Amino acid sequence: AQTVTQSQPEMSVQEAETVTLSCTYDTSENNYYLFWYKQPPSRQMILVIRQEAYKQQNATENRFSVNFQKAAKSFSLKISDSQLGDTAMYFCAFMAYSGGGADGLTFGKGTHLIIQP
Amino acid sequence: DSGVTQTPKHLITATGQRVTLRCSPRSGDLSVYWYQQSLDQGLQFLIHYYNGEERAKGNILERFSAQQFPDLHSELNLSSLELGDSALYFCASSSQRTGAIQYFGAGTRLSVL
């Protein structure tokens, strides 16, 4: 079974600062994906970024980038030039992908990110 | 808007009752996943259906069941409800063309009184 650990229950930064959210995972699978999802107060789950484990290059999406360290089983999210709208719960998630089809996502407990004006 | 539709948005019921939650996936998506989000357990995967067939089970209770219909919509049935079943239930859909990204619906908030 997979486990996902987010060690920072809450973080607070000033607007325009850069912030890094940590995530580690444990798995014996070889083929998998890693995700960061954002859940604002509306409770909607919104995909932030995705990383395929077989790709060495770190994924980036505008102000969001990841630092994927496969050997260390680490998958951190960096948010640059943070904005008030980035305030939300952020969940790190793991999904194994076997030949028979994809399993569900395994989520960490989340990090509550607060962007201060 | 993710394109995944869940109904109803809110559901209030009593212990011992049975409810059905409905999910319509994004157009063309064959996979439907169900998740439960509660304060105690966090976000938990319940079950995955692909084109009408069950593909994977997570932490789904025996009192809960799901199915996916030929038009690809899915229903999650919760029976003999207990107070602890109060939670936000999400449905997500995906397809191979989206690289396994799961798009989530807005959720159904279930309150068991």
mmCIF file of C-alpha atoms in Angstrom:
data_model
loop_
_atom_site.group_PDB
_atom_site.id
_atom_site.type_symbol
_atom_site.label_atom_id
_atom_site.label_comp_id
_atom_site.label_asym_id
_atom_site.label_seq_id
_atom_site.Cartn_x
_atom_site.Cartn_y
_atom_site.Cartn_z
ATOM 1 C CA ALA A 1 0.000 0.000 0.000
ATOM 2 C CA GLN A 2 1.086 3.516 -0.714
ATOM 3 C CA THR A 3 1.419 6.296 1.845
ATOM 4 C CA VAL A 4 1.693 10.035 1.271
ATOM 5 C CA THR A 5 3.007 12.332 3.985
ATOM 6 C CA GLN A 6 2.659 16.088 4.150
ATOM 7 C CA SER A 7 4.554 17.293 7.190
ATOM 8 C CA GLN A 8 3.376 20.924 7.175
ATOM 9 C CA PRO A 9 -0.228 21.219 8.418
ATOM 10 C CA GLU A 10 -0.250 24.983 7.857
ATOM 11 C CA MET A 11 1.946 27.626 6.237
ATOM 12 C CA SER A 12 1.593 31.379 5.959
ATOM 13 C CA VAL A 13 3.502 33.700 3.626
ATOM 14 C CA GLN A 14 3.209 37.242 2.346
ATOM 15 C CA GLU A 15 1.790 37.987 -1.066
ATOM 16 C CA ALA A 16 4.421 37.854 -3.840
ATOM 17 C CA GLU A 17 6.712 35.584 -1.821
ATOM 18 C CA THR A 18 7.805 32.128 -2.892
ATOM 19 C CA VAL A 19 6.664 29.151 -0.838
ATOM 20 C CA THR A 20 7.515 25.449 -0.962
ATOM 21 C CA LEU A 21 5.167 22.717 0.228
ATOM 22 C CA SER A 22 6.701 19.354 1.126
ATOM 23 C CA CYS A 23 5.487 15.881 0.279
ATOM 24 C CA THR A 24 7.054 12.461 0.662
ATOM 25 C CA TYR A 25 5.612 9.137 -0.385
ATOM 26 C CA ASP A 26 6.310 5.480 0.013
ATOM 27 C CA THR A 27 5.624 2.860 -2.629
ATOM 28 C CA SER A 28 6.985 -0.298 -4.185
ATOM 29 C CA GLU A 29 5.368 0.490 -7.528
ATOM 30 C CA ASN A 30 7.471 1.388 -10.564
ATOM 31 C CA ASN A 31 4.805 3.098 -12.664
ATOM 32 C CA TYR A 32 2.987 5.929 -11.009
ATOM 33 C CA TYR A 33 1.908 9.529 -11.174
ATOM 34 C CA LEU A 34 2.164 12.270 -8.585
ATOM 35 C CA PHE A 35 -0.196 15.219 -8.329
ATOM 36 C CA TRP A 36 -0.808 18.371 -6.392
ATOM 37 C CA TYR A 37 -4.451 19.350 -5.970
ATOM 38 C CA LYS A 38 -5.738 22.589 -4.525
ATOM 39 C CA GLN A 39 -8.951 22.863 -2.491
ATOM 40 C CA PRO A 40 -10.074 26.470 -1.906
ATOM 41 C CA PRO A 41 -12.839 27.363 0.568
ATOM 42 C CA SER A 42 -15.394 26.432 -2.113
ATOM 43 C CA ARG A 43 -14.262 22.799 -1.542
ATOM 44 C CA GLN A 44 -13.755 22.199 -5.265
ATOM 45 C CA MET A 45 -10.744 19.959 -5.978
ATOM 46 C CA ILE A 46 -8.570 21.613 -8.625
ATOM 47 C CA LEU A 47 -5.544 20.039 -10.274
ATOM 48 C CA VAL A 48 -2.429 22.165 -9.883
ATOM 49 C CA ILE A 49 0.268 20.014 -11.460
ATOM 50 C CA ARG A 50 1.058 16.433 -12.487
ATOM 51 C CA GLN A 51 4.332 14.494 -12.672
ATOM 52 C CA GLU A 52 4.903 11.136 -14.359
ATOM 53 C CA ALA A 53 7.405 9.069 -12.400
ATOM 54 C CA TYR A 54 9.264 7.942 -15.514
ATOM 55 C CA LYS A 55 10.029 11.536 -16.516
ATOM 56 C CA GLN A 56 13.164 13.011 -14.976
ATOM 57 C CA GLN A 57 12.256 16.570 -15.911
ATOM 58 C CA ASN A 58 10.342 18.442 -13.238
ATOM 59 C CA ALA A 59 6.865 19.578 -14.228
ATOM 60 C CA THR A 60 6.010 23.288 -14.354
ATOM 61 C CA GLU A 61 2.726 25.146 -14.814
ATOM 62 C CA ASN A 62 3.142 28.915 -14.866
ATOM 63 C CA ARG A 63 3.944 29.953 -11.256
ATOM 64 C CA PHE A 64 3.827 26.356 -10.018
ATOM 65 C CA SER A 65 6.722 23.926 -10.255
ATOM 66 C CA VAL A 66 7.742 20.704 -8.573
ATOM 67 C CA ASN A 67 10.981 19.247 -7.313
ATOM 68 C CA PHE A 68 10.664 15.521 -7.957
ATOM 69 C CA GLN A 69 13.345 13.397 -6.320
ATOM 70 C CA LYS A 70 12.452 9.819 -7.229
ATOM 71 C CA ALA A 71 15.173 8.085 -5.233
ATOM 72 C CA ALA A 72 14.279 10.059 -2.139
ATOM 73 C CA LYS A 73 10.534 9.640 -2.841
ATOM 74 C CA SER A 74 10.060 13.370 -2.471
ATOM 75 C CA PHE A 75 7.688 15.609 -4.417
ATOM 76 C CA SER A 76 7.606 19.242 -3.296
ATOM 77 C CA LEU A 77 5.554 22.067 -4.790
ATOM 78 C CA LYS A 78 6.986 25.550 -5.271
ATOM 79 C CA ILE A 79 4.646 28.488 -5.749
ATOM 80 C CA SER A 80 6.347 31.608 -7.054
ATOM 81 C CA ASP A 81 4.967 35.152 -6.776
ATOM 82 C CA SER A 82 2.191 33.914 -4.488
ATOM 83 C CA GLN A 83 -1.223 35.537 -4.840
ATOM 84 C CA LEU A 84 -4.178 35.916 -2.485
ATOM 85 C CA GLY A 85 -6.110 33.444 -4.634
ATOM 86 C CA ASP A 86 -3.542 30.778 -3.827
ATOM 87 C CA THR A 87 -4.952 30.539 -0.305
ATOM 88 C CA ALA A 88 -6.278 26.987 -0.057
ATOM 89 C CA MET A 89 -5.640 23.467 1.183
ATOM 90 C CA TYR A 90 -3.044 21.743 -0.954
ATOM 91 C CA PHE A 91 -3.060 17.972 -1.254
ATOM 92 C CA CYS A 92 -0.254 15.828 -2.559
ATOM 93 C CA ALA A 93 -1.530 12.658 -4.224
ATOM 94 C CA PHE A 94 -0.124 9.415 -5.601
ATOM 95 C CA MET A 95 -1.584 7.077 -8.170
ATOM 96 C CA ALA A 96 -0.168 3.759 -9.303
ATOM 97 C CA TYR A 97 -0.819 2.827 -12.889
ATOM 98 C CA SER A 98 -0.728 -0.876 -13.603
ATOM 99 C CA GLY A 99 -1.472 -2.606 -16.880
ATOM 100 C CA GLY A 100 -4.976 -3.487 -15.750
ATOM 101 C CA GLY A 101 -6.005 0.095 -15.139
ATOM 102 C CA ALA A 102 -5.439 2.915 -12.746
ATOM 103 C CA ASP A 103 -6.008 2.737 -9.035
ATOM 104 C CA GLY A 104 -7.475 5.608 -7.117
ATOM 105 C CA LEU A 105 -5.534 8.511 -5.710
ATOM 106 C CA THR A 106 -3.862 8.227 -2.328
ATOM 107 C CA PHE A 107 -3.863 11.642 -0.679
ATOM 108 C CA GLY A 108 -1.765 13.230 2.021
ATOM 109 C CA LYS A 109 -3.476 15.035 4.887
ATOM 110 C CA GLY A 110 -2.979 18.387 3.240
ATOM 111 C CA THR A 111 -1.222 21.693 3.919
ATOM 112 C CA HIS A 112 -3.317 24.766 4.613
ATOM 113 C CA LEU A 113 -1.589 27.608 2.786
ATOM 114 C CA ILE A 114 -2.493 31.159 3.754
ATOM 115 C CA ILE A 115 -1.324 34.074 1.622
ATOM 116 C CA GLN A 116 -1.258 37.298 3.647
ATOM 117 C CA PRO A 117 -1.816 40.660 1.928
ATOM 118 C CA ASP B 1 -16.085 24.055 -14.316
ATOM 119 C CA SER B 2 -14.519 20.573 -14.421
ATOM 120 C CA GLY B 3 -17.283 19.089 -16.566
ATOM 121 C CA VAL B 4 -18.105 16.496 -13.897
ATOM 122 C CA THR B 5 -21.611 16.879 -12.480
ATOM 123 C CA GLN B 6 -22.664 15.600 -9.091
ATOM 124 C CA THR B 7 -26.167 15.643 -7.669
ATOM 125 C CA PRO B 8 -27.488 16.506 -5.214
ATOM 126 C CA LYS B 9 -25.198 19.187 -3.781
ATOM 127 C CA HIS B 10 -26.470 18.653 -0.261
ATOM 128 C CA LEU B 11 -28.254 15.756 1.375
ATOM 129 C CA ILE B 12 -29.592 15.600 4.911
ATOM 130 C CA THR B 13 -30.912 12.300 6.203
ATOM 131 C CA ALA B 14 -31.291 10.232 9.347
ATOM 132 C CA THR B 15 -29.360 7.292 10.722
ATOM 133 C CA GLY B 16 -30.391 3.959 9.261
ATOM 134 C CA GLN B 17 -31.540 5.459 5.982
ATOM 135 C CA ARG B 18 -30.289 4.803 2.434
ATOM 136 C CA VAL B 19 -29.227 7.444 -0.092
ATOM 137 C CA THR B 20 -28.005 7.516 -3.668
ATOM 138 C CA LEU B 21 -25.443 9.959 -4.985
ATOM 139 C CA ARG B 22 -25.190 10.540 -8.704
ATOM 140 C CA CYS B 23 -22.258 11.451 -10.924
ATOM 141 C CA SER B 24 -22.074 12.321 -14.615
ATOM 142 C CA PRO B 25 -18.498 12.195 -15.904
ATOM 143 C CA ARG B 26 -16.915 14.507 -18.450
ATOM 144 C CA SER B 27 -17.906 13.783 -22.013
ATOM 145 C CA GLY B 28 -15.878 10.849 -23.299
ATOM 146 C CA ASP B 29 -14.382 9.841 -19.952
ATOM 147 C CA LEU B 30 -14.795 6.121 -19.285
ATOM 148 C CA SER B 31 -13.394 6.069 -15.757
ATOM 149 C CA VAL B 32 -15.300 7.188 -12.682
ATOM 150 C CA TYR B 33 -13.822 7.317 -9.194
ATOM 151 C CA TRP B 34 -15.540 7.932 -5.869
ATOM 152 C CA TYR B 35 -13.868 9.551 -2.850
ATOM 153 C CA GLN B 36 -14.942 10.413 0.676
ATOM 154 C CA GLN B 37 -13.602 13.466 2.506
ATOM 155 C CA SER B 38 -14.171 13.620 6.250
ATOM 156 C CA LEU B 39 -12.461 15.399 9.128
ATOM 157 C CA ASP B 40 -11.442 12.097 10.701
ATOM 158 C CA GLN B 41 -10.214 10.174 7.665
ATOM 159 C CA GLY B 42 -9.216 12.907 5.237
ATOM 160 C CA LEU B 43 -9.614 12.146 1.547
ATOM 161 C CA GLN B 44 -10.103 8.441 0.873
ATOM 162 C CA PHE B 45 -10.523 6.540 -2.366
ATOM 163 C CA LEU B 46 -13.626 4.368 -2.343
ATOM 164 C CA ILE B 47 -14.017 2.696 -5.730
ATOM 165 C CA HIS B 48 -13.143 2.951 -9.449
ATOM 166 C CA TYR B 49 -15.333 1.968 -12.404
ATOM 167 C CA TYR B 50 -14.170 1.777 -15.991
ATOM 168 C CA ASN B 51 -16.708 1.516 -18.788
ATOM 169 C CA GLY B 52 -19.241 -0.205 -16.550
ATOM 170 C CA GLU B 53 -16.867 -2.577 -14.807
ATOM 171 C CA GLU B 54 -15.418 -2.315 -11.324
ATOM 172 C CA ARG B 55 -11.630 -1.855 -11.591
ATOM 173 C CA ALA B 56 -10.364 -1.108 -8.095
ATOM 174 C CA LYS B 57 -11.653 -0.894 -4.559
ATOM 175 C CA GLY B 58 -10.322 1.265 -1.809
ATOM 176 C CA ASN B 59 -11.640 1.779 1.700
ATOM 177 C CA ILE B 60 -15.254 1.236 0.808
ATOM 178 C CA LEU B 61 -17.542 -0.126 3.509
ATOM 179 C CA GLU B 62 -19.750 -3.128 2.805
ATOM 180 C CA ARG B 63 -22.775 -0.878 3.412
ATOM 181 C CA PHE B 64 -21.693 1.161 0.386
ATOM 182 C CA SER B 65 -21.981 0.079 -3.229
ATOM 183 C CA ALA B 66 -21.585 1.684 -6.625
ATOM 184 C CA GLN B 67 -22.342 1.033 -10.244
ATOM 185 C CA GLN B 68 -21.701 2.592 -13.619
ATOM 186 C CA PHE B 69 -24.416 2.543 -16.237
ATOM 187 C CA PRO B 70 -24.199 2.161 -20.039
ATOM 188 C CA ASP B 71 -24.417 5.939 -20.481
ATOM 189 C CA LEU B 72 -21.342 6.084 -18.152
ATOM 190 C CA HIS B 73 -23.010 7.920 -15.298
ATOM 191 C CA SER B 74 -22.364 6.394 -11.908
ATOM 192 C CA GLU B 75 -24.252 6.080 -8.657
ATOM 193 C CA LEU B 76 -22.928 5.557 -5.144
ATOM 194 C CA ASN B 77 -25.400 3.912 -2.800
ATOM 195 C CA LEU B 78 -24.956 4.343 0.936
ATOM 196 C CA SER B 79 -27.165 2.273 3.228
ATOM 197 C CA SER B 80 -27.750 1.815 6.960
ATOM 198 C CA LEU B 81 -26.284 5.253 7.406
ATOM 199 C CA GLU B 82 -24.400 6.138 10.563
ATOM 200 C CA LEU B 83 -23.400 9.503 11.988
ATOM 201 C CA GLY B 84 -19.826 8.827 10.933
ATOM 202 C CA ASP B 85 -20.853 8.647 7.290
ATOM 203 C CA SER B 86 -21.371 12.401 7.278
ATOM 204 C CA ALA B 87 -18.808 13.673 4.780
ATOM 205 C CA LEU B 88 -18.193 15.279 1.429
ATOM 206 C CA TYR B 89 -18.383 12.696 -1.342
ATOM 207 C CA PHE B 90 -16.530 13.427 -4.549
ATOM 208 C CA CYS B 91 -16.770 11.845 -7.923
ATOM 209 C CA ALA B 92 -13.925 12.209 -10.422
ATOM 210 C CA SER B 93 -13.542 11.128 -14.014
ATOM 211 C CA SER B 94 -10.592 10.524 -16.286
ATOM 212 C CA SER B 95 -9.589 9.072 -19.621
ATOM 213 C CA GLN B 96 -6.431 7.809 -21.248
ATOM 214 C CA ARG B 97 -6.300 10.874 -23.483
ATOM 215 C CA THR B 98 -5.918 13.112 -20.402
ATOM 216 C CA GLY B 99 -3.002 11.115 -19.056
ATOM 217 C CA ALA B 100 -4.771 9.769 -15.990
ATOM 218 C CA ILE B 101 -5.614 13.217 -14.648
ATOM 219 C CA GLN B 102 -8.760 12.978 -12.554
ATOM 220 C CA TYR B 103 -11.216 15.843 -12.814
ATOM 221 C CA PHE B 104 -13.389 16.271 -9.767
ATOM 222 C CA GLY B 105 -17.015 17.212 -9.412
ATOM 223 C CA ALA B 106 -18.138 19.772 -6.846
ATOM 224 C CA GLY B 107 -19.072 17.044 -4.389
ATOM 225 C CA THR B 108 -22.165 16.023 -2.454
ATOM 226 C CA ARG B 109 -22.295 17.100 1.177
ATOM 227 C CA LEU B 110 -23.993 14.344 3.197
ATOM 228 C CA SER B 111 -25.206 15.078 6.697
ATOM 229 C CA VAL B 112 -26.516 12.159 8.745
ATOM 230 C CA LEU B 113 -28.503 13.299 11.776
#
